[in-house]
PDB file of C-alpha atoms in Angstrom:
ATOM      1  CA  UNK B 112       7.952  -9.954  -9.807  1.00 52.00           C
ATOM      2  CA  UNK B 113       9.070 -10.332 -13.472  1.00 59.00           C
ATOM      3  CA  UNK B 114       4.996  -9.084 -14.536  1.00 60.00           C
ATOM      4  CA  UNK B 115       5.868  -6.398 -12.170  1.00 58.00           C
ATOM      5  CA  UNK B 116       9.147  -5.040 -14.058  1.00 61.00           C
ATOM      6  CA  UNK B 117       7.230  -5.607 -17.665  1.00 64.00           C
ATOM      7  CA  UNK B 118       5.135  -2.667 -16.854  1.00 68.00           C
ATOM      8  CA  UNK B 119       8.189  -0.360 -15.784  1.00 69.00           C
ATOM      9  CA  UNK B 120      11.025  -0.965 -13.348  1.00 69.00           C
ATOM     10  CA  UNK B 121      10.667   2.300 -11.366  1.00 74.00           C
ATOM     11  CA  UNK B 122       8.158   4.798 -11.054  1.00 73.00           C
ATOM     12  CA  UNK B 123       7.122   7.849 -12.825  1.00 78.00           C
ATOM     13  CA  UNK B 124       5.758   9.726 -10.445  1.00 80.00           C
ATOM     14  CA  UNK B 125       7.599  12.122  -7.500  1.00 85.00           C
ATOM     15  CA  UNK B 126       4.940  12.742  -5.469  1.00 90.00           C
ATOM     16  CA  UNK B 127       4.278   9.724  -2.959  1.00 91.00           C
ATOM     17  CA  UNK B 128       0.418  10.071  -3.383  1.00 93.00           C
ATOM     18  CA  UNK B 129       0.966   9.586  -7.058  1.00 89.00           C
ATOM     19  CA  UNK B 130       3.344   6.824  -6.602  1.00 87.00           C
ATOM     20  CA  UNK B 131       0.509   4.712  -4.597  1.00 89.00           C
ATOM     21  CA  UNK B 132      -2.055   5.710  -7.608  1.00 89.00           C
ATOM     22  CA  UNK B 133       0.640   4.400  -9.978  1.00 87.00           C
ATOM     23  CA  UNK B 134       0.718   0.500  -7.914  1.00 86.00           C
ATOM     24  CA  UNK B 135      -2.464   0.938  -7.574  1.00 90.00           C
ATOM     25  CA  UNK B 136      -2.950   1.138 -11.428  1.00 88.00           C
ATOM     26  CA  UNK B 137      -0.350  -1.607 -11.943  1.00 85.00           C
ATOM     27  CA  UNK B 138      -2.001  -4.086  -9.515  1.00 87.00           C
ATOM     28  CA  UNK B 139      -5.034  -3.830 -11.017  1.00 91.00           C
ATOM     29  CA  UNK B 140      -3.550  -4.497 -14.666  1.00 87.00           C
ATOM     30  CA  UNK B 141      -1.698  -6.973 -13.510  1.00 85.00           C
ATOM     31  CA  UNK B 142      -5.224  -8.739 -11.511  1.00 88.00           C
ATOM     32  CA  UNK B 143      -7.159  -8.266 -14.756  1.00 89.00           C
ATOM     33  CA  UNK B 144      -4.298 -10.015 -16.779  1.00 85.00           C
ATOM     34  CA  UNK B 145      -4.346 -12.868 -14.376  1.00 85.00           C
ATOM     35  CA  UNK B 146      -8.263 -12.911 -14.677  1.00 86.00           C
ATOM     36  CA  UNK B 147      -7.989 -13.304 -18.242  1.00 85.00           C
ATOM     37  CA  UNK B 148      -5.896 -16.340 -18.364  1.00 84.00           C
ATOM     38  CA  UNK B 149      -8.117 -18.330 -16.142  1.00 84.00           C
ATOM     39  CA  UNK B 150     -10.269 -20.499 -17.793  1.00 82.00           C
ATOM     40  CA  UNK B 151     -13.862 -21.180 -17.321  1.00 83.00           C
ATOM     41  CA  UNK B 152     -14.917 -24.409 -16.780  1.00 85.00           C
ATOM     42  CA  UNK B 153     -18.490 -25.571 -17.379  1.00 87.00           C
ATOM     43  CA  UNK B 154     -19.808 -29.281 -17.218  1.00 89.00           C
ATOM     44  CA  UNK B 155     -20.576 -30.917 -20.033  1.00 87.00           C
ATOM     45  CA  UNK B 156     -24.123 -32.197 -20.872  1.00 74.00           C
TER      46      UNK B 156
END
């Protein structure tokens, strides 16, 4: 939740179509950040 509230604690947008596009937006920042900080492992050799 605390990733969540880094990228803004309440939404922008009025309109509730636009709010969904907002999370939607978020969630997928928030999924590529996670990708990011996995590491790839290979074996050795």
């Amino acid at each position: 939740m605390h990733c969540v509230k880094l990228l803004g604690q309440s939404l922008m947008a009025r309109d509730f179509n636009r709010q969904v596009a907002e999370l939607h937006v978020r969630a997928a920042v928030l999924n590529r950040h996670v990708a990011l900080g996995i590491p790839i492992t290979e074996p050795a050799g």
